[in-house]
CSV table of C-alpha atoms in Angstrom, one decimal:
chain,number,residue,atom,x,y,z
A,1197,MET,CA,12.7,-0.6,32.4
A,1198,SER,CA,13.2,2.7,30.6
A,1199,ASN,CA,12.3,3.3,27.0
A,1200,PRO,CA,14.7,3.3,24.1
A,1201,THR,CA,16.2,6.8,23.4
A,1202,ALA,CA,16.4,8.7,20.2
A,1203,ALA,CA,18.0,11.8,18.7
A,1204,MET,CA,17.4,13.6,15.4
A,1205,ILE,CA,19.7,15.6,13.2
A,1206,VAL,CA,18.0,18.2,10.9
A,1207,ILE,CA,20.5,19.0,8.1
A,1208,GLY,CA,20.2,22.1,5.9
A,1209,ASP,CA,21.4,25.7,5.6
A,1210,GLU,CA,17.8,26.7,4.6
A,1211,ILE,CA,16.5,25.8,8.1
A,1212,LEU,CA,19.2,27.8,9.9
A,1213,SER,CA,18.8,30.9,7.7
A,1214,GLY,CA,15.1,31.0,8.4
A,1215,ARG,CA,14.1,30.5,4.8
A,1216,THR,CA,12.4,27.2,5.5
A,1217,ARG,CA,10.5,26.3,8.6
A,1218,ASP,CA,11.2,22.7,9.6
A,1219,SER,CA,8.2,20.5,10.2
A,1220,ASN,CA,9.9,17.1,10.2
A,1221,MET,CA,11.1,17.4,13.8
A,1222,HIS,CA,7.5,17.9,15.1
A,1223,HIS,CA,6.2,15.0,13.1
A,1224,LEU,CA,8.9,12.6,14.2
A,1225,ALA,CA,8.5,13.7,17.8
A,1226,GLY,CA,4.9,12.8,17.9
A,1227,GLN,CA,5.4,9.4,16.1
A,1228,LEU,CA,8.2,8.4,18.5
A,1229,THR,CA,6.2,9.3,21.6
A,1230,GLU,CA,3.4,7.2,20.4
A,1231,ALA,CA,5.8,4.3,19.8
A,1232,GLY,CA,7.3,4.6,23.3
A,1233,ILE,CA,10.7,5.9,22.2
A,1234,ASP,CA,12.0,8.9,24.0
A,1235,LEU,CA,13.3,11.7,21.7
A,1236,GLU,CA,16.0,13.3,23.9
A,1237,GLU,CA,17.8,15.7,21.6
A,1238,VAL,CA,17.5,17.4,18.3
A,1239,ARG,CA,20.3,19.2,16.5
A,1240,MET,CA,19.8,21.4,13.5
A,1241,ILE,CA,23.0,22.0,11.6
A,1242,GLY,CA,24.1,23.3,8.2
A,1243,ASP,CA,25.4,21.6,5.1
A,1244,LYS,CA,28.9,21.3,6.4
A,1245,ARG,CA,30.8,18.1,6.1
A,1246,GLY,CA,32.8,18.3,9.4
A,1247,THR,CA,29.7,19.3,11.4
A,1248,ILE,CA,27.5,16.6,10.0
A,1249,ILE,CA,30.2,13.9,10.6
A,1250,ALA,CA,30.8,15.0,14.2
A,1251,ALA,CA,27.0,15.2,15.0
A,1252,VAL,CA,26.4,11.7,13.5
A,1253,GLN,CA,29.3,10.1,15.5
A,1254,ALA,CA,28.3,11.8,18.8
A,1255,MET,CA,24.6,11.0,18.5
A,1256,SER,CA,25.0,7.5,17.2
A,1257,ALA,CA,27.1,6.7,20.2
A,1258,ALA,CA,24.8,8.4,22.8
A,1259,TYR,CA,21.4,7.2,21.7
A,1260,ASP,CA,19.6,4.0,20.7
A,1261,TYR,CA,18.2,5.4,17.5
A,1262,VAL,CA,19.3,8.4,15.4
A,1263,PHE,CA,17.2,9.9,12.6
A,1264,THR,CA,18.4,12.5,10.0
A,1265,SER,CA,16.5,14.6,7.6
A,1266,GLY,CA,17.8,16.5,4.6
A,1267,GLY,CA,20.7,16.5,2.1
A,1268,ILE,CA,20.0,13.3,0.2
A,1269,GLY,CA,18.9,14.8,-3.1
A,1270,PRO,CA,20.7,15.0,-6.5
A,1271,THR,CA,22.3,18.5,-6.2
A,1272,HIS,CA,25.9,19.4,-5.2
A,1273,ASP,CA,24.7,20.6,-1.7
A,1274,ASP,CA,23.3,17.1,-0.9
A,1275,ILE,CA,26.2,15.7,1.1
A,1276,THR,CA,24.5,13.7,3.8
A,1277,ALA,CA,25.1,10.2,2.4
A,1278,ASP,CA,28.8,10.8,1.9
A,1279,CYS,CA,29.1,12.2,5.5
A,1280,ILE,CA,27.3,9.2,7.0
A,1281,ALA,CA,29.8,6.9,5.2
A,1282,ALA,CA,32.7,9.0,6.4
A,1283,ALA,CA,31.3,9.0,10.0
A,1284,PHE,CA,31.4,5.2,10.1
A,1285,GLY,CA,34.5,4.8,7.9
A,1286,VAL,CA,32.8,2.7,5.2
A,1287,PRO,CA,33.0,3.1,1.4
A,1288,ILE,CA,30.2,4.7,-0.6
A,1289,ASP,CA,29.3,4.3,-4.2
A,1290,VAL,CA,26.3,3.9,-6.5
A,1291,ARG,CA,24.7,0.6,-5.4
A,1292,ASP,CA,22.9,-1.8,-7.8
A,1293,ASP,CA,19.8,-2.2,-5.6
A,1294,ALA,CA,19.3,1.6,-5.3
A,1295,ARG,CA,20.1,2.1,-9.0
A,1296,ALA,CA,17.4,-0.4,-9.9
A,1297,VAL,CA,14.8,1.4,-7.8
A,1298,LEU,CA,15.6,4.7,-9.6
A,1299,ALA,CA,15.8,3.1,-13.0
A,1300,GLU,CA,12.3,1.6,-12.7
A,1301,HIS,CA,10.9,4.9,-11.3
A,1302,TYR,CA,12.3,7.1,-14.1
A,1303,ALA,CA,11.6,4.6,-16.9
A,1304,LYS,CA,7.9,5.0,-16.1
A,1305,SER,CA,8.0,8.7,-16.7
A,1306,GLY,CA,10.5,8.5,-19.5
A,1307,THR,CA,12.9,10.6,-17.5
A,1308,GLU,CA,16.7,10.2,-18.1
A,1309,LEU,CA,18.6,8.6,-15.2
A,1310,ASN,CA,21.5,11.1,-15.6
A,1311,ALA,CA,24.6,11.5,-13.5
A,1312,ALA,CA,22.9,13.9,-11.0
A,1313,ARG,CA,19.9,11.5,-10.4
A,1314,LEU,CA,22.4,8.6,-10.0
A,1315,ARG,CA,23.9,10.4,-7.0
A,1316,MET,CA,20.8,9.4,-5.2
A,1317,ALA,CA,21.8,5.8,-5.6
A,1318,ARG,CA,25.0,6.4,-3.7
A,1319,ILE,CA,24.6,4.2,-0.6
A,1320,PRO,CA,27.2,3.4,2.1
A,1321,ASP,CA,28.4,-0.2,2.2
A,1322,GLY,CA,26.4,-2.3,4.7
A,1323,ALA,CA,23.4,0.1,4.8
A,1324,GLU,CA,19.8,-1.1,4.3
A,1325,LEU,CA,17.5,0.9,2.0
A,1326,ILE,CA,14.5,2.8,3.4
A,1327,ASP,CA,11.5,2.7,1.1
A,1328,ASN,CA,10.3,6.0,-0.5
A,1329,PRO,CA,6.8,5.5,-1.9
A,1330,VAL,CA,6.6,9.1,-2.9
A,1331,SER,CA,9.5,9.8,-5.2
A,1332,ALA,CA,11.5,6.5,-5.2
A,1333,ALA,CA,15.0,7.7,-4.3
A,1334,PRO,CA,15.6,5.7,-1.1
A,1335,GLY,CA,16.8,6.6,2.3
A,1336,PHE,CA,19.0,4.2,4.2
A,1337,LYS,CA,19.8,2.8,7.6
A,1338,LEU,CA,23.5,2.4,8.7
A,1339,LYS,CA,24.1,1.0,12.2
A,1340,ASN,CA,21.5,2.9,14.3
A,1341,VAL,CA,21.3,5.9,12.0
A,1342,HIS,CA,18.2,6.3,9.7
A,1343,VAL,CA,18.9,8.7,6.9
A,1344,MET,CA,15.8,10.3,5.4
A,1345,ALA,CA,14.8,13.1,3.0
A,1346,GLY,CA,14.1,16.7,4.0
A,1347,VAL,CA,11.0,17.2,1.8
A,1348,PRO,CA,8.2,16.8,4.3
A,1349,SER,CA,6.0,14.5,2.3
A,1350,VAL,CA,8.9,12.2,1.6
A,1351,PHE,CA,10.2,12.4,5.2
A,1352,THR,CA,6.8,11.4,6.5
A,1353,ALA,CA,6.5,8.5,4.1
A,1354,MET,CA,10.0,7.2,5.1
A,1355,VAL,CA,9.2,7.5,8.8
A,1356,ALA,CA,6.1,5.3,8.2
A,1357,SER,CA,8.4,2.8,6.4
A,1358,VAL,CA,10.9,2.8,9.4
A,1359,LEU,CA,8.6,2.8,12.4
A,1360,PRO,CA,7.5,-0.9,12.2
A,1361,THR,CA,11.3,-1.8,12.3
A,1362,LEU,CA,11.9,0.0,15.7
A,1363,THR,CA,11.5,-1.6,19.1
A,1364,GLY,CA,9.5,0.7,21.2
A,1365,GLY,CA,8.9,0.8,25.0
A,1366,ALA,CA,5.9,1.7,27.0
A,1367,PRO,CA,4.1,4.5,25.2
A,1368,LEU,CA,4.1,7.7,27.2
A,1369,ILE,CA,0.6,8.5,28.4
A,1370,SER,CA,-0.2,12.1,28.7
A,1371,LYS,CA,-3.3,13.8,30.2
A,1372,THR,CA,-4.0,17.6,30.3
A,1373,LEU,CA,-5.9,19.7,32.7
A,1374,ARG,CA,-6.8,23.3,31.7
A,1375,ILE,CA,-6.7,25.7,34.7
A,1376,GLU,CA,-7.9,29.2,34.2
A,1377,ARG,CA,-5.6,30.7,36.8
A,1378,GLY,CA,-2.2,32.5,36.6
A,1379,GLU,CA,0.8,30.1,36.5
A,1380,GLY,CA,2.0,31.9,39.6
A,1381,ASP,CA,-1.1,30.6,41.5
A,1382,ILE,CA,-0.8,27.1,40.0
A,1383,ALA,CA,3.0,26.7,40.7
A,1384,GLY,CA,2.8,26.0,44.5
A,1385,PRO,CA,0.2,23.2,44.4
A,1386,LEU,CA,1.7,21.8,41.2
A,1387,GLY,CA,5.2,21.6,42.8
A,1388,GLU,CA,3.9,19.7,45.8
A,1389,LEU,CA,2.1,17.3,43.5
A,1390,ALA,CA,5.2,16.7,41.4
A,1391,GLU,CA,7.1,15.8,44.7
A,1392,ALA,CA,4.3,13.4,45.7
A,1393,PHE,CA,4.3,11.6,42.3
A,1394,PRO,CA,8.1,11.3,41.5
A,1395,LEU,CA,7.5,8.8,38.6
A,1396,LEU,CA,5.3,11.3,36.8
A,1397,SER,CA,6.5,14.3,34.8
A,1398,MET,CA,4.4,17.4,35.1
A,1399,GLY,CA,4.6,20.4,32.9
A,1400,SER,CA,2.9,23.8,32.9
A,1401,TYR,CA,2.2,25.5,29.6
A,1402,PRO,CA,0.7,28.9,29.9
A,1403,PHE,CA,-1.8,30.3,27.5
A,1404,GLN,CA,-3.4,33.7,26.8
A,1405,LYS,CA,-6.3,33.6,24.4
A,1406,ASP,CA,-9.6,35.5,23.8
A,1407,GLY,CA,-9.1,37.5,27.0
A,1408,LYS,CA,-8.7,34.4,29.1
A,1409,TYR,CA,-5.5,33.2,30.6
A,1410,GLY,CA,-4.2,30.2,32.5
A,1411,ALA,CA,-2.1,27.1,31.9
A,1412,HIS,CA,-2.5,23.6,30.5
A,1413,ILE,CA,-1.0,21.3,33.0
A,1414,VAL,CA,0.3,18.1,31.3
A,1415,ILE,CA,0.9,15.0,33.4
A,1416,ARG,CA,3.0,12.3,31.7
A,1417,GLY,CA,4.0,8.8,32.7
A,1418,ASN,CA,3.5,5.2,31.9
A,1419,ASP,CA,0.9,4.4,34.6
A,1420,THR,CA,-2.7,5.5,33.8
A,1421,ASP,CA,-3.9,5.0,37.4
A,1422,GLN,CA,-1.2,7.2,38.9
A,1423,ILE,CA,-1.8,9.9,36.3
A,1424,ASP,CA,-5.6,9.8,37.0
A,1425,ARG,CA,-5.0,10.1,40.8
A,1426,ALA,CA,-2.6,13.0,40.3
A,1427,LEU,CA,-5.0,14.7,38.0
A,1428,SER,CA,-7.9,14.5,40.4
A,1429,GLN,CA,-5.8,15.8,43.3
A,1430,LEU,CA,-4.8,18.8,41.1
A,1431,GLU,CA,-8.4,19.3,40.0
A,1432,ALA,CA,-9.5,19.3,43.7
A,1433,ALA,CA,-6.9,21.9,44.5
A,1434,PHE,CA,-8.4,24.4,42.0
A,1435,SER,CA,-12.1,23.7,42.3
B,1436,MET,CA,35.7,39.2,7.4
B,1437,SER,CA,33.2,36.6,8.4
B,1438,ASN,CA,30.0,37.2,10.3
B,1439,PRO,CA,29.6,36.6,14.0
B,1440,THR,CA,28.2,33.2,14.8
B,1441,ALA,CA,25.3,32.1,16.9
B,1442,ALA,CA,23.6,29.1,18.3
B,1443,MET,CA,20.2,28.5,19.9
B,1444,ILE,CA,19.1,26.1,22.7
B,1445,VAL,CA,15.4,25.3,22.7
B,1446,ILE,CA,14.6,23.9,26.2
B,1447,GLY,CA,11.4,21.9,27.0
B,1448,ASP,CA,10.1,18.4,27.3
B,1449,GLU,CA,6.9,19.5,25.5
B,1450,ILE,CA,8.9,20.2,22.3
B,1451,LEU,CA,10.6,16.8,22.3
B,1452,SER,CA,7.4,14.9,23.0
B,1453,GLY,CA,5.7,16.5,20.0
B,1454,ARG,CA,3.0,18.1,22.2
B,1455,THR,CA,4.1,21.7,21.3
B,1456,ARG,CA,5.5,22.7,17.9
B,1457,ASP,CA,8.4,25.2,18.4
B,1458,SER,CA,8.1,28.4,16.4
B,1459,ASN,CA,10.9,30.4,18.2
B,1460,MET,CA,13.7,28.8,16.3
B,1461,HIS,CA,12.3,29.9,12.9
B,1462,HIS,CA,11.6,33.4,14.2
B,1463,LEU,CA,15.1,33.9,15.6
B,1464,ALA,CA,16.7,32.4,12.5
B,1465,GLY,CA,15.1,35.0,10.2
B,1466,GLN,CA,16.0,37.9,12.6
B,1467,LEU,CA,19.6,36.8,12.9
B,1468,THR,CA,20.0,36.4,9.1
B,1469,GLU,CA,18.7,39.9,8.6
B,1470,ALA,CA,21.1,41.2,11.2
B,1471,GLY,CA,24.1,39.5,9.5
B,1472,ILE,CA,24.7,36.9,12.3
B,1473,ASP,CA,25.1,33.3,11.2
B,1474,LEU,CA,23.0,30.9,13.1
B,1475,GLU,CA,25.1,27.7,12.9
B,1476,GLU,CA,23.5,25.3,15.3
B,1477,VAL,CA,20.3,24.7,17.2
B,1478,ARG,CA,19.9,22.1,19.9
B,1479,MET,CA,16.5,21.1,21.3
B,1480,ILE,CA,16.8,19.4,24.7
B,1481,GLY,CA,14.5,18.5,27.6
B,1482,ASP,CA,14.1,19.9,31.1
B,1483,LYS,CA,17.1,18.1,32.5
B,1484,ARG,CA,19.7,19.9,34.6
B,1485,GLY,CA,22.8,18.1,33.4
B,1486,THR,CA,21.8,18.3,29.8
B,1487,ILE,CA,21.1,22.0,29.9
B,1488,ILE,CA,24.3,22.9,31.7
B,1489,ALA,CA,26.4,20.8,29.3
B,1490,ALA,CA,24.7,22.4,26.2
B,1491,VAL,CA,25.2,26.0,27.6
B,1492,GLN,CA,28.9,25.4,28.3
B,1493,ALA,CA,29.6,23.8,25.0
B,1494,MET,CA,27.8,26.4,22.9
B,1495,SER,CA,28.9,29.4,24.9
B,1496,ALA,CA,32.5,28.4,24.2
B,1497,ALA,CA,31.9,27.6,20.5
B,1498,TYR,CA,29.8,30.5,19.2
B,1499,ASP,CA,29.8,34.3,19.5
B,1500,TYR,CA,26.2,34.5,20.7
B,1501,VAL,CA,23.9,31.9,22.3
B,1502,PHE,CA,20.2,32.3,22.7
B,1503,THR,CA,18.0,30.0,24.8
B,1504,SER,CA,14.2,29.7,24.9
B,1505,GLY,CA,12.0,28.1,27.6
B,1506,GLY,CA,12.1,27.2,31.2
B,1507,ILE,CA,12.1,30.6,33.0
B,1508,GLY,CA,8.5,30.6,34.3
B,1509,PRO,CA,7.3,30.2,37.9
B,1510,THR,CA,6.7,26.4,38.0
B,1511,HIS,CA,8.9,23.6,39.4
B,1512,ASP,CA,9.9,22.5,35.9
B,1513,ASP,CA,11.4,25.9,35.1
B,1514,ILE,CA,15.0,25.3,35.8
B,1515,THR,CA,16.8,27.2,33.1
B,1516,ALA,CA,18.0,30.2,35.2
B,1517,ASP,CA,19.5,27.9,37.8
B,1518,CYS,CA,21.2,25.8,35.1
B,1519,ILE,CA,22.7,28.9,33.5
B,1520,ALA,CA,24.1,30.0,36.9
B,1521,ALA,CA,25.5,26.5,37.4
B,1522,ALA,CA,27.0,26.5,33.9
B,1523,PHE,CA,29.1,29.6,34.7
B,1524,GLY,CA,29.7,28.8,38.4
B,1525,VAL,CA,28.0,32.0,39.7
B,1526,PRO,CA,25.4,32.3,42.5
B,1527,ILE,CA,21.7,32.9,41.8
B,1528,ASP,CA,19.0,34.4,44.0
B,1529,VAL,CA,16.0,36.7,43.8
B,1530,ARG,CA,17.5,40.0,42.7
B,1531,ASP,CA,16.2,43.4,43.7
B,1532,ASP,CA,16.0,44.9,40.2
B,1533,ALA,CA,14.0,41.9,38.9
B,1534,ARG,CA,11.8,41.8,42.0
B,1535,ALA,CA,11.0,45.5,41.4
B,1536,VAL,CA,9.9,44.9,37.8
B,1537,LEU,CA,7.6,42.1,39.0
B,1538,ALA,CA,6.2,44.0,42.0
B,1539,GLU,CA,5.2,46.9,39.8
B,1540,HIS,CA,3.6,44.6,37.2
B,1541,TYR,CA,1.6,42.6,39.7
B,1542,ALA,CA,0.6,45.6,41.8
B,1543,LYS,CA,-1.2,47.0,38.7
B,1544,SER,CA,-3.5,44.0,38.5
B,1545,GLY,CA,-3.8,43.4,42.2
B,1546,THR,CA,-2.1,40.0,41.9
B,1547,GLU,CA,-0.1,38.7,44.8
B,1548,LEU,CA,3.7,38.4,44.2
B,1549,ASN,CA,3.8,35.0,45.9
B,1550,ALA,CA,6.8,32.6,46.3
B,1551,ALA,CA,6.2,31.0,42.9
B,1552,ARG,CA,6.1,34.3,41.0
B,1553,LEU,CA,9.2,35.5,42.9
B,1554,ARG,CA,11.1,32.5,41.3
B,1555,MET,CA,11.0,34.6,38.1
B,1556,ALA,CA,13.1,37.2,39.8
B,1557,ARG,CA,15.9,34.7,40.4
B,1558,ILE,CA,18.8,36.1,38.3
B,1559,PRO,CA,22.4,34.9,38.2
B,1560,ASP,CA,25.0,37.3,39.6
B,1561,GLY,CA,26.5,39.5,36.9
B,1562,ALA,CA,23.6,39.1,34.4
B,1563,GLU,CA,21.9,42.0,32.7
B,1564,LEU,CA,18.1,41.9,32.5
B,1565,ILE,CA,16.3,41.5,29.2
B,1566,ASP,CA,13.1,43.6,28.9
B,1567,ASN,CA,9.8,41.7,28.6
B,1568,PRO,CA,7.1,44.2,27.5
B,1569,VAL,CA,4.5,41.4,27.3
B,1570,SER,CA,4.4,39.9,30.8
B,1571,ALA,CA,7.1,41.7,32.8
B,1572,ALA,CA,9.1,38.7,34.0
B,1573,PRO,CA,12.5,39.5,32.6
B,1574,GLY,CA,15.0,37.4,30.6
B,1575,PHE,CA,18.7,37.9,31.2
B,1576,LYS,CA,22.0,37.9,29.5
B,1577,LEU,CA,25.0,36.3,31.2
B,1578,LYS,CA,28.4,36.3,29.3
B,1579,ASN,CA,27.3,35.7,25.7
B,1580,VAL,CA,24.1,33.7,26.6
B,1581,HIS,CA,20.7,35.4,26.2
B,1582,VAL,CA,18.1,33.6,28.2
B,1583,MET,CA,14.5,34.1,27.0
B,1584,ALA,CA,11.0,32.8,27.5
B,1585,GLY,CA,9.5,29.9,25.6
B,1586,VAL,CA,6.0,31.5,25.1
B,1587,PRO,CA,6.3,32.7,21.5
B,1588,SER,CA,4.8,36.2,22.1
B,1589,VAL,CA,7.2,36.8,24.9
B,1590,PHE,CA,10.2,35.3,23.1
B,1591,THR,CA,9.5,37.5,20.1
B,1592,ALA,CA,9.3,40.6,22.3
B,1593,MET,CA,12.6,39.7,24.1
B,1594,VAL,CA,14.4,39.1,20.8
B,1595,ALA,CA,13.3,42.6,19.7
B,1596,SER,CA,14.8,43.9,23.0
B,1597,VAL,CA,18.0,42.1,22.4
B,1598,LEU,CA,18.7,42.6,18.7
B,1599,PRO,CA,19.9,46.3,19.0
B,1600,THR,CA,22.5,45.2,21.4
B,1601,LEU,CA,24.1,42.7,19.1
B,1602,THR,CA,26.9,43.4,16.6
B,1603,GLY,CA,26.0,42.1,13.2
B,1604,GLY,CA,28.0,41.5,10.1
B,1605,ALA,CA,27.2,41.9,6.5
B,1606,PRO,CA,23.6,40.8,6.1
B,1607,LEU,CA,23.2,37.7,4.0
B,1608,ILE,CA,21.6,38.5,0.6
B,1609,SER,CA,19.5,35.8,-0.8
B,1610,LYS,CA,17.8,35.6,-4.2
B,1611,THR,CA,15.6,32.8,-5.5
B,1612,LEU,CA,15.0,31.5,-9.0
B,1613,ARG,CA,12.0,29.2,-9.5
B,1614,ILE,CA,12.8,26.5,-12.2
B,1615,GLU,CA,10.1,24.2,-13.3
B,1616,ARG,CA,12.3,21.2,-14.1
B,1617,GLY,CA,13.2,18.1,-12.1
B,1618,GLU,CA,16.0,18.6,-9.6
B,1619,GLY,CA,17.9,15.9,-11.5
B,1620,ASP,CA,18.0,18.1,-14.6
B,1621,ILE,CA,19.0,21.2,-12.6
B,1622,ALA,CA,21.8,19.5,-10.6
B,1623,GLY,CA,24.4,19.4,-13.3
B,1624,PRO,CA,24.4,23.1,-14.4
B,1625,LEU,CA,23.9,24.2,-10.8
B,1626,GLY,CA,26.9,22.2,-9.6
B,1627,GLU,CA,29.1,23.9,-12.3
B,1628,LEU,CA,27.8,27.3,-11.3
B,1629,ALA,CA,28.6,26.6,-7.6
B,1630,GLU,CA,32.2,25.8,-8.6
B,1631,ALA,CA,32.4,29.0,-10.7
B,1632,PHE,CA,31.2,31.2,-7.8
B,1633,PRO,CA,33.0,29.7,-4.8
B,1634,LEU,CA,32.0,32.7,-2.5
B,1635,LEU,CA,28.3,32.1,-3.1
B,1636,SER,CA,26.2,29.4,-1.5
B,1637,MET,CA,23.6,27.8,-3.7
B,1638,GLY,CA,20.8,25.6,-2.5
B,1639,SER,CA,18.2,23.6,-4.3
B,1640,TYR,CA,14.8,23.2,-2.6
B,1641,PRO,CA,12.4,21.0,-4.6
B,1642,PHE,CA,8.7,21.6,-4.7
B,1643,GLN,CA,5.6,19.7,-5.9
B,1644,LYS,CA,2.4,21.7,-6.0
B,1645,ASP,CA,-0.8,21.9,-8.0
B,1646,GLY,CA,0.5,19.3,-10.5
B,1647,LYS,CA,3.7,21.3,-11.1
B,1648,TYR,CA,7.1,20.4,-9.9
B,1649,GLY,CA,10.6,21.9,-9.9
B,1650,ALA,CA,12.9,23.5,-7.5
B,1651,HIS,CA,13.6,26.9,-5.9
B,1652,ILE,CA,17.3,27.7,-6.4
B,1653,VAL,CA,18.5,30.0,-3.7
B,1654,ILE,CA,21.7,31.8,-4.1
B,1655,ARG,CA,23.2,33.4,-1.0
B,1656,GLY,CA,26.1,35.7,-0.4
B,1657,ASN,CA,27.3,39.1,0.6
B,1658,ASP,CA,27.8,40.6,-2.8
B,1659,THR,CA,24.7,41.5,-4.8
B,1660,ASP,CA,26.6,41.9,-8.1
B,1661,GLN,CA,28.0,38.4,-7.9
B,1662,ILE,CA,24.6,37.0,-7.0
B,1663,ASP,CA,23.0,38.7,-9.9
B,1664,ARG,CA,25.6,37.4,-12.4
B,1665,ALA,CA,25.2,33.9,-11.1
B,1666,LEU,CA,21.4,34.2,-11.3
B,1667,SER,CA,21.4,35.3,-14.9
B,1668,GLN,CA,23.8,32.5,-15.9
B,1669,LEU,CA,21.5,30.0,-14.3
B,1670,GLU,CA,18.4,31.6,-15.9
B,1671,ALA,CA,20.2,31.4,-19.3
B,1672,ALA,CA,21.0,27.7,-18.8
B,1673,PHE,CA,17.3,26.9,-18.4
B,1674,SER,CA,15.6,29.3,-20.9
């Protein structure tokens, strides 16, 4: 049985302009791998309504789980929630449960819950809230799409809230062998090994550091015994 | 006149599994912005033939320039070059000009140009080589698709080789104002400003650091005067 599949949509002009370096994708990728969910595609797109809607529709249909980051704050360029509602053809408005979360949070600091902040309580009909222990304003889940914040500390906290609700598969096991030989010398034996173990995936990631060079060979799969056998055959070939 | 558009395809299972953190996207994004080329979409996908071909075809048709990173090394999992050839329906084989580059490079170090290394001279018919001053094995350009290595030092060098060949537009000018107020307080005046300056794009990027919080407001556009006027209006609103 194969693992559930996932995709991520990173939303924000600041990522595409190079102003901000995204770190959410790398975090989510590691978490999903540990949970046995295969992240198969990531799209990074700008704050454009049509683009966001099209990506959400395409990826929601193609993958078991979809995760978005970015565009759910209080400013005019935060349009993700409205785009998600449009993508699924459901109404969106300030919702009482989300407003209550914000009201409680801002009351503590004596901050006014003004019109801009209330935008963060706009939740599409039928969505479940995602807990935000960092700054209160919730994410939400609609169908198979999990809508989360772009600020890394908040994104990370929301992923932690969401993970226990996902159904994972067999976690991918991964073992690495460091070989101090040129990739061109490793490629032949590695290719034969890959053919001999069709259920394993083998990757070669070259390095060059402190005057040494070579490659990290990563063998991935669901069966530890097979991975260990492949690893020792590879080791034997280069000893 | 609007700027030329671009898209990037980051290829590699190691990115999607979270093993490797991609840095090429952020580098390319900054370089393209400086050159006046709008990066509109990035897709990160695995080492799967069908997926790579589909992404290349879709993005080559939709954008002026496409850039790929990853999958052009000597090992069995390096399938990008063959996928590019398939995407455009052209033959691919070891090409004399690419073989000559490799032969010269490996002769210097007394390294054998074996079958695996020769794979890196497989270039689709009609492609132009992209210079690789780091490790010789060339990238290539076919139609509007620039195929480059995944190793960051090589990718960076190839981007430097490619940039002078691209036709840029007006470089995007970007100025930032740091406001130490909650985003919820900034949102109202910022939204009005965005309406008053429809040709400018305004983004709000909240921060929380050393006990202070607020947002960096980034105003982007092609017209410095307009940006400066918008910036001083915003400054006035929060002084």
